[in-house]
């Protein structure tokens, strides 16, 4: 090696890397001067809510892909030279975000003016009025008259997309929530965006229609009054409705819902968020199953079969007289093999706990026939073939009480053969033709039926007792996967109806038994201990939020399942009817 060789120059030091995260495993940033610690991947809109900063949005939905096309969520970020969409921009360690600067506010005002440029002033006749983000954001971010010169762009005002949904294309702001929902959740791409510029519109593909069993979810996710339910359209104003957390009884899935009602009528079901069961969605069939709550109800008790001679009127009995009549009819056959019990899996756990305990301890039966709705069709997402919401609960309660369950198909031969001469029915829904079964029970000597809705079967009851619907009382259902859910009482029972459990307790007392239950909660506390599967369920803590004080004081209704003022931020503002 030569002595004159120059030594190698030292390598430059690598640039300093980013500082270690302040909270390892999390992202720490500042939003409007407040420190936020969020999990990686948290959306900026959701992170801002945790410190009370509201970032407005239309196209963003937490369960759908990001579109970033409404542009009202633009904010200032320290690592970007221009305003960036909060719904799409990932958060970075040490980032500083500002949502209330004059630049951001002017952008929000400009976007609102643009969205309302061709929007019709339909608020007075729009079903979305009172729960519309255009109204909310106009009052908060724009609140200025239109500067449009000339006429607005006209589009189709009543475009029927399918059997359950109608579209007002003039009101649409092309947020594409509905398109993304159909593509991503039920995976039935039946909607698309057509046209360009001011003539861009949502529509079905030529020769097709929006006939998915999840089509009405597009009405829920629509932030404006563009997509409307043909069933609910022009039925009621949102500010006249009250919402009560409940459970859908359309099938064994047991979707969590909000029931919207006024007076003593239910007007619609909407999905309520439940990550374990239905997330934010529900099927159209379940959504329309509320109608049985309003029509065809058994409103008064009667003794004697319902098929009377023309011109005759049966006297309306008091609840005391009706219970006494039922007890007299059942007492001679108590403990006899000629007495059978029919239980419906549409009844709540509290109804079944009280009813089957009465059947076992007072009537002396050892087995129960299972009624309920017939099997139907299932689909690829939420809807199940079993159209009964509490079949699992019935099975668990019967097991806990030591009762065996028999299929409904065994009941008709037993009646025809004379083995069963008396029947006590806890619900009169049957999985066969109701008229055919009515002819069978017409031969019974005693048929005591607790029923919610009139049917050919109730017409043959020798004692008919009106039963409340689940919306008229508190209680629980256990859905097909074994998840038990509470539902709340919306309004008082129609007519003289009372819950199944109350009829069972009154019959127990009339027949010499003991039952001191005065509420569904009392029934649960007294009897649920016999069912081991219910041991971990806390009836009180599992109650969904509904009211601040005892009595009927429900939450107001809204479009997306949460009350106004709670849809995007803050605590619910609870009010009366």
Tab-separated table of N, CA and C in Angstrom, residues 395-510:
chain	number	residue	atom	x	y	z
A	395	UNK	N	-86.786	-22.234	24.094
A	395	UNK	CA	-86.080	-23.497	24.331
A	395	UNK	C	-85.310	-23.456	25.653
A	396	UNK	N	-84.645	-22.333	25.931
A	396	UNK	CA	-83.865	-22.229	27.164
A	396	UNK	C	-84.757	-22.236	28.400
A	397	UNK	N	-85.905	-21.544	28.313
A	397	UNK	CA	-86.811	-21.471	29.467
A	397	UNK	C	-87.455	-22.817	29.733
A	398	UNK	N	-87.890	-23.504	28.672
A	398	UNK	CA	-88.488	-24.828	28.849
A	398	UNK	C	-87.480	-25.796	29.469
A	399	UNK	N	-86.243	-25.713	29.004
A	399	UNK	CA	-85.189	-26.571	29.564
A	399	UNK	C	-84.970	-26.258	31.046
A	400	UNK	N	-84.916	-24.958	31.377
A	400	UNK	CA	-84.691	-24.571	32.761
A	400	UNK	C	-85.820	-24.972	33.684
A	401	UNK	N	-87.045	-24.975	33.166
A	401	UNK	CA	-88.202	-25.346	33.990
A	401	UNK	C	-88.477	-26.844	33.976
A	402	UNK	N	-87.706	-27.579	33.200
A	402	UNK	CA	-87.911	-29.027	33.143
A	402	UNK	C	-89.097	-29.443	32.307
A	403	UNK	N	-89.465	-28.645	31.340
A	403	UNK	CA	-90.572	-28.964	30.428
A	403	UNK	C	-90.012	-29.438	29.096
A	404	UNK	N	-90.630	-30.446	28.524
A	404	UNK	CA	-90.223	-30.891	27.193
A	404	UNK	C	-91.033	-30.143	26.140
A	405	UNK	N	-90.421	-29.886	24.997
A	405	UNK	CA	-91.083	-29.182	23.905
A	405	UNK	C	-91.506	-30.173	22.827
A	406	UNK	N	-92.716	-30.012	22.357
A	406	UNK	CA	-93.247	-30.843	21.284
A	406	UNK	C	-93.516	-29.995	20.055
A	407	UNK	N	-93.312	-30.571	18.890
A	407	UNK	CA	-93.579	-29.868	17.648
A	407	UNK	C	-95.062	-29.612	17.452
A	408	UNK	N	-95.365	-28.536	16.767
A	408	UNK	CA	-96.764	-28.181	16.545
A	408	UNK	C	-97.496	-29.256	15.759
A	409	UNK	N	-96.768	-29.959	14.900
A	409	UNK	CA	-97.414	-30.976	14.066
A	409	UNK	C	-98.007	-32.117	14.887
A	410	UNK	N	-97.613	-32.248	16.171
A	410	UNK	CA	-98.170	-33.304	17.026
A	410	UNK	C	-99.483	-32.889	17.677
A	411	UNK	N	-99.795	-31.586	17.665
A	411	UNK	CA	-100.976	-31.110	18.393
A	411	UNK	C	-102.267	-31.455	17.668
A	412	UNK	N	-102.331	-31.239	16.361
A	412	UNK	CA	-103.571	-31.488	15.616
A	412	UNK	C	-104.023	-32.947	15.705
A	413	UNK	N	-103.132	-33.942	15.498
A	413	UNK	CA	-103.580	-35.343	15.664
A	413	UNK	C	-104.064	-35.646	17.079
A	414	UNK	N	-103.435	-35.028	18.075
A	414	UNK	CA	-103.849	-35.293	19.462
A	414	UNK	C	-105.247	-34.745	19.725
A	415	UNK	N	-105.566	-33.589	19.146
A	415	UNK	CA	-106.913	-33.027	19.318
A	415	UNK	C	-107.936	-33.867	18.579
A	416	UNK	N	-107.616	-34.250	17.360
A	416	UNK	CA	-108.557	-35.053	16.565
A	416	UNK	C	-108.809	-36.422	17.190
A	417	UNK	N	-107.790	-36.958	17.851
A	417	UNK	CA	-107.936	-38.272	18.478
A	417	UNK	C	-108.625	-38.198	19.836
A	418	UNK	N	-108.920	-36.999	20.309
A	418	UNK	CA	-109.589	-36.847	21.587
A	418	UNK	C	-108.658	-36.902	22.774
A	419	UNK	N	-107.338	-36.973	22.531
A	419	UNK	CA	-106.387	-37.010	23.637
A	419	UNK	C	-106.281	-35.648	24.321
A	420	UNK	N	-106.497	-34.572	23.551
A	420	UNK	CA	-106.477	-33.215	24.084
A	420	UNK	C	-107.870	-32.622	23.937
A	421	UNK	N	-108.491	-32.259	25.063
A	421	UNK	CA	-109.829	-31.663	25.034
A	421	UNK	C	-109.843	-30.207	25.495
A	422	UNK	N	-108.706	-29.750	26.030
A	422	UNK	CA	-108.599	-28.364	26.481
A	422	UNK	C	-107.219	-27.839	26.117
A	423	UNK	N	-107.170	-26.561	25.741
A	423	UNK	CA	-105.910	-25.974	25.302
A	423	UNK	C	-105.764	-24.579	25.906
A	424	UNK	N	-104.602	-24.328	26.497
A	424	UNK	CA	-104.235	-22.985	26.968
A	424	UNK	C	-103.143	-22.472	26.039
A	425	UNK	N	-103.397	-21.364	25.336
A	425	UNK	CA	-102.477	-20.849	24.325
A	425	UNK	C	-101.858	-19.539	24.784
A	426	UNK	N	-100.559	-19.541	24.890
A	426	UNK	CA	-99.796	-18.332	25.197
A	426	UNK	C	-99.344	-17.742	23.858
A	427	UNK	N	-100.289	-17.068	23.185
A	427	UNK	CA	-100.052	-16.607	21.824
A	427	UNK	C	-100.682	-17.565	20.834
A	428	UNK	N	-101.372	-17.035	19.835
A	428	UNK	CA	-102.131	-17.894	18.916
A	428	UNK	C	-101.523	-17.962	17.526
A	429	UNK	N	-100.264	-17.537	17.363
A	429	UNK	CA	-99.614	-17.678	16.060
A	429	UNK	C	-99.312	-19.161	15.808
A	430	UNK	N	-99.638	-19.657	14.632
A	430	UNK	CA	-99.434	-21.074	14.320
A	430	UNK	C	-98.678	-21.207	13.005
A	431	UNK	N	-97.809	-22.226	12.905
A	431	UNK	CA	-96.990	-22.396	11.700
A	431	UNK	C	-97.692	-23.148	10.580
A	432	UNK	N	-99.010	-23.083	10.546
A	432	UNK	CA	-99.775	-23.749	9.497
A	432	UNK	C	-100.913	-22.823	9.097
A	433	UNK	N	-101.774	-23.290	8.227
A	433	UNK	CA	-102.897	-22.466	7.816
A	433	UNK	C	-103.816	-22.207	9.013
A	434	UNK	N	-104.014	-20.930	9.345
A	434	UNK	CA	-104.777	-20.580	10.543
A	434	UNK	C	-106.219	-21.044	10.441
A	435	UNK	N	-106.823	-20.945	9.256
A	435	UNK	CA	-108.220	-21.367	9.088
A	435	UNK	C	-108.373	-22.871	9.303
A	436	UNK	N	-107.395	-23.641	8.815
A	436	UNK	CA	-107.460	-25.094	8.990
A	436	UNK	C	-107.311	-25.468	10.452
A	437	UNK	N	-106.405	-24.799	11.156
A	437	UNK	CA	-106.232	-25.108	12.576
A	437	UNK	C	-107.444	-24.643	13.384
A	438	UNK	N	-108.094	-23.572	12.938
A	438	UNK	CA	-109.292	-23.096	13.625
A	438	UNK	C	-110.386	-24.154	13.600
A	439	UNK	N	-110.502	-24.864	12.494
A	439	UNK	CA	-111.494	-25.942	12.418
A	439	UNK	C	-111.178	-27.054	13.404
A	440	UNK	N	-109.890	-27.274	13.644
A	440	UNK	CA	-109.490	-28.322	14.590
A	440	UNK	C	-109.829	-27.914	16.019
A	441	UNK	N	-109.451	-26.662	16.420
A	441	UNK	CA	-109.680	-26.233	17.803
A	441	UNK	C	-111.161	-25.954	18.070
A	442	UNK	N	-111.982	-25.904	17.025
A	442	UNK	CA	-113.418	-25.709	17.239
A	442	UNK	C	-114.039	-26.886	17.985
A	443	UNK	N	-113.369	-28.040	17.945
A	443	UNK	CA	-113.896	-29.218	18.636
A	443	UNK	C	-113.475	-29.283	20.101
A	444	UNK	N	-112.612	-28.385	20.535
A	444	UNK	CA	-112.165	-28.406	21.931
A	444	UNK	C	-113.289	-27.968	22.866
A	445	UNK	N	-113.318	-28.558	24.025
A	445	UNK	CA	-114.288	-28.147	25.031
A	445	UNK	C	-113.884	-26.821	25.670
A	446	UNK	N	-112.582	-26.660	25.895
A	446	UNK	CA	-112.046	-25.440	26.509
A	446	UNK	C	-110.859	-24.964	25.675
A	447	UNK	N	-110.885	-23.700	25.289
A	447	UNK	CA	-109.768	-23.117	24.548
A	447	UNK	C	-109.549	-21.701	25.078
A	448	UNK	N	-108.615	-21.584	26.011
A	448	UNK	CA	-108.264	-20.284	26.597
A	448	UNK	C	-107.068	-19.741	25.824
A	449	UNK	N	-107.255	-18.587	25.186
A	449	UNK	CA	-106.213	-18.046	24.311
A	449	UNK	C	-105.846	-16.628	24.722
A	450	UNK	N	-104.550	-16.398	24.910
A	450	UNK	CA	-104.012	-15.053	25.075
A	450	UNK	C	-103.451	-14.642	23.723
A	451	UNK	N	-104.023	-13.600	23.117
A	451	UNK	CA	-103.681	-13.284	21.733
A	451	UNK	C	-103.471	-11.794	21.537
A	452	UNK	N	-102.535	-11.485	20.639
A	452	UNK	CA	-102.270	-10.099	20.283
A	452	UNK	C	-103.142	-9.635	19.126
A	453	UNK	N	-103.297	-10.494	18.098
A	453	UNK	CA	-104.044	-10.123	16.898
A	453	UNK	C	-105.189	-11.090	16.641
A	454	UNK	N	-106.260	-10.540	16.085
A	454	UNK	CA	-107.401	-11.364	15.696
A	454	UNK	C	-107.002	-12.308	14.558
A	455	UNK	N	-107.574	-13.507	14.566
A	455	UNK	CA	-107.318	-14.489	13.513
A	455	UNK	C	-108.437	-15.517	13.548
A	456	UNK	N	-108.531	-16.395	12.569
A	456	UNK	CA	-109.531	-17.471	12.655
A	456	UNK	C	-109.375	-18.322	13.914
A	457	UNK	N	-108.144	-18.418	14.432
A	457	UNK	CA	-107.917	-19.223	15.641
A	457	UNK	C	-108.535	-18.529	16.854
A	458	UNK	N	-108.355	-17.222	16.990
A	458	UNK	CA	-108.928	-16.516	18.140
A	458	UNK	C	-110.450	-16.528	18.110
A	459	UNK	N	-111.027	-16.635	16.915
A	459	UNK	CA	-112.486	-16.678	16.820
A	459	UNK	C	-113.056	-17.930	17.460
A	460	UNK	N	-112.241	-18.973	17.614
A	460	UNK	CA	-112.717	-20.226	18.201
A	460	UNK	C	-112.399	-20.347	19.689
A	461	UNK	N	-111.805	-19.323	20.278
A	461	UNK	CA	-111.470	-19.377	21.705
A	461	UNK	C	-112.731	-19.328	22.554
A	462	UNK	N	-112.807	-20.175	23.570
A	462	UNK	CA	-113.926	-20.109	24.506
A	462	UNK	C	-113.724	-18.981	25.510
A	463	UNK	N	-112.460	-18.658	25.808
A	463	UNK	CA	-112.107	-17.476	26.588
A	463	UNK	C	-110.938	-16.803	25.866
A	464	UNK	N	-111.136	-15.567	25.454
A	464	UNK	CA	-110.100	-14.836	24.722
A	464	UNK	C	-109.604	-13.683	25.592
A	465	UNK	N	-108.295	-13.635	25.789
A	465	UNK	CA	-107.673	-12.618	26.640
A	465	UNK	C	-106.753	-11.751	25.778
A	466	UNK	N	-106.968	-10.434	25.718
A	466	UNK	CA	-106.153	-9.569	24.860
A	466	UNK	C	-104.751	-9.381	25.437
A	467	UNK	N	-103.746	-9.623	24.603
A	467	UNK	CA	-102.354	-9.540	25.044
A	467	UNK	C	-101.654	-8.339	24.409
A	468	UNK	N	-100.766	-7.727	25.161
A	468	UNK	CA	-100.002	-6.585	24.682
A	468	UNK	C	-98.932	-7.024	23.680
A	469	UNK	N	-98.588	-6.116	22.783
A	469	UNK	CA	-97.449	-6.328	21.901
A	469	UNK	C	-96.168	-5.987	22.637
A	470	UNK	N	-95.030	-6.421	22.104
A	470	UNK	CA	-93.759	-6.171	22.792
A	470	UNK	C	-93.474	-4.677	22.904
A	471	UNK	N	-93.988	-3.886	21.977
A	471	UNK	CA	-93.740	-2.445	21.987
A	471	UNK	C	-94.489	-1.764	23.130
A	472	UNK	N	-95.447	-2.480	23.727
A	472	UNK	CA	-96.278	-1.916	24.784
A	472	UNK	C	-95.835	-2.334	26.189
A	473	UNK	N	-94.675	-2.982	26.274
A	473	UNK	CA	-94.175	-3.405	27.581
A	473	UNK	C	-92.658	-3.553	27.502
A	474	UNK	N	-92.035	-3.687	28.646
A	474	UNK	CA	-90.599	-3.948	28.683
A	474	UNK	C	-90.362	-5.446	28.708
A	475	UNK	N	-89.145	-5.828	28.345
A	475	UNK	CA	-88.823	-7.242	28.388
A	475	UNK	C	-87.566	-7.567	27.619
A	476	UNK	N	-87.380	-8.864	27.328
A	476	UNK	CA	-86.188	-9.328	26.617
A	476	UNK	C	-86.560	-10.386	25.597
A	477	UNK	N	-85.736	-10.470	24.569
A	477	UNK	CA	-85.759	-11.567	23.604
A	477	UNK	C	-84.365	-12.175	23.559
A	478	UNK	N	-84.292	-13.465	23.262
A	478	UNK	CA	-83.013	-14.132	23.045
A	478	UNK	C	-82.956	-14.580	21.597
A	479	UNK	N	-82.065	-13.978	20.826
A	479	UNK	CA	-82.050	-14.270	19.397
A	479	UNK	C	-81.305	-15.569	19.111
A	480	UNK	N	-81.188	-15.931	17.839
A	480	UNK	CA	-80.751	-17.273	17.459
A	480	UNK	C	-79.345	-17.631	17.943
A	481	UNK	N	-78.480	-16.633	18.116
A	481	UNK	CA	-77.115	-16.908	18.566
A	481	UNK	C	-76.992	-16.883	20.087
A	482	UNK	N	-78.111	-16.786	20.788
A	482	UNK	CA	-78.090	-16.802	22.239
A	482	UNK	C	-77.859	-15.456	22.884
A	483	UNK	N	-77.917	-14.367	22.119
A	483	UNK	CA	-77.732	-13.032	22.675
A	483	UNK	C	-79.076	-12.517	23.180
A	484	UNK	N	-79.143	-12.182	24.447
A	484	UNK	CA	-80.373	-11.662	25.048
A	484	UNK	C	-80.337	-10.137	25.026
A	485	UNK	N	-81.438	-9.533	24.571
A	485	UNK	CA	-81.516	-8.080	24.437
A	485	UNK	C	-82.740	-7.533	25.162
A	486	UNK	N	-82.566	-6.378	25.776
A	486	UNK	CA	-83.688	-5.669	26.379
A	486	UNK	C	-84.407	-4.824	25.338
A	487	UNK	N	-85.706	-4.677	25.503
A	487	UNK	CA	-86.453	-3.686	24.740
A	487	UNK	C	-87.282	-2.857	25.710
A	488	UNK	N	-87.590	-1.632	25.308
A	488	UNK	CA	-88.282	-0.672	26.156
A	488	UNK	C	-89.758	-0.552	25.798
A	489	UNK	N	-90.518	-0.011	26.726
A	489	UNK	CA	-91.926	0.261	26.486
A	489	UNK	C	-92.075	1.600	25.780
A	490	UNK	N	-92.854	1.610	24.695
A	490	UNK	CA	-93.065	2.841	23.944
A	490	UNK	C	-94.317	3.566	24.426
A	491	UNK	N	-95.452	2.882	24.421
A	491	UNK	CA	-96.714	3.521	24.783
A	491	UNK	C	-97.613	2.507	25.488
A	492	UNK	N	-98.676	2.973	26.144
A	492	UNK	CA	-99.561	2.036	26.852
A	492	UNK	C	-100.240	1.071	25.893
A	493	UNK	N	-100.646	-0.072	26.426
A	493	UNK	CA	-101.290	-1.100	25.606
A	493	UNK	C	-102.597	-0.594	25.017
A	494	UNK	N	-102.891	-1.072	23.827
A	494	UNK	CA	-104.158	-0.730	23.173
A	494	UNK	C	-105.309	-1.448	23.871
A	495	UNK	N	-106.453	-0.789	23.909
A	495	UNK	CA	-107.651	-1.406	24.473
A	495	UNK	C	-107.428	-1.888	25.900
A	496	UNK	N	-107.910	-3.103	26.162
A	496	UNK	CA	-107.775	-3.701	27.494
A	496	UNK	C	-106.629	-4.703	27.565
A	497	UNK	N	-105.739	-4.669	26.577
A	497	UNK	CA	-104.659	-5.655	26.538
A	497	UNK	C	-103.678	-5.454	27.689
A	498	UNK	N	-103.161	-6.565	28.184
A	498	UNK	CA	-102.075	-6.561	29.161
A	498	UNK	C	-101.064	-7.616	28.711
A	499	UNK	N	-99.828	-7.545	29.182
A	499	UNK	CA	-98.820	-8.517	28.745
A	499	UNK	C	-99.188	-9.950	29.120
A	500	UNK	N	-98.624	-10.898	28.381
A	500	UNK	CA	-98.860	-12.316	28.665
A	500	UNK	C	-98.513	-12.656	30.107
A	501	UNK	N	-97.378	-12.092	30.606
A	501	UNK	CA	-96.969	-12.447	31.968
A	501	UNK	C	-98.012	-11.996	32.986
A	502	UNK	N	-98.705	-10.891	32.717
A	502	UNK	CA	-99.697	-10.398	33.665
A	502	UNK	C	-100.926	-11.308	33.685
A	503	UNK	N	-101.335	-11.771	32.498
A	503	UNK	CA	-102.439	-12.737	32.473
A	503	UNK	C	-102.046	-14.000	33.243
A	504	UNK	N	-100.807	-14.446	33.059
A	504	UNK	CA	-100.361	-15.664	33.747
A	504	UNK	C	-100.375	-15.488	35.257
A	505	UNK	N	-99.935	-14.331	35.734
A	505	UNK	CA	-99.932	-14.101	37.187
A	505	UNK	C	-101.360	-14.025	37.733
A	506	UNK	N	-102.268	-13.400	36.985
A	506	UNK	CA	-103.653	-13.301	37.455
A	506	UNK	C	-104.334	-14.667	37.445
A	507	UNK	N	-104.067	-15.476	36.427
A	507	UNK	CA	-104.635	-16.832	36.398
A	507	UNK	C	-104.064	-17.674	37.534
A	508	UNK	N	-102.779	-17.467	37.829
A	508	UNK	CA	-102.158	-18.201	38.939
A	508	UNK	C	-102.872	-17.894	40.254
A	509	UNK	N	-103.140	-16.613	40.476
A	509	UNK	CA	-103.818	-16.232	41.718
A	509	UNK	C	-105.255	-16.742	41.749
A	510	UNK	N	-105.944	-16.685	40.615
A	510	UNK	CA	-107.333	-17.155	40.580
A	510	UNK	C	-107.430	-18.658	40.841
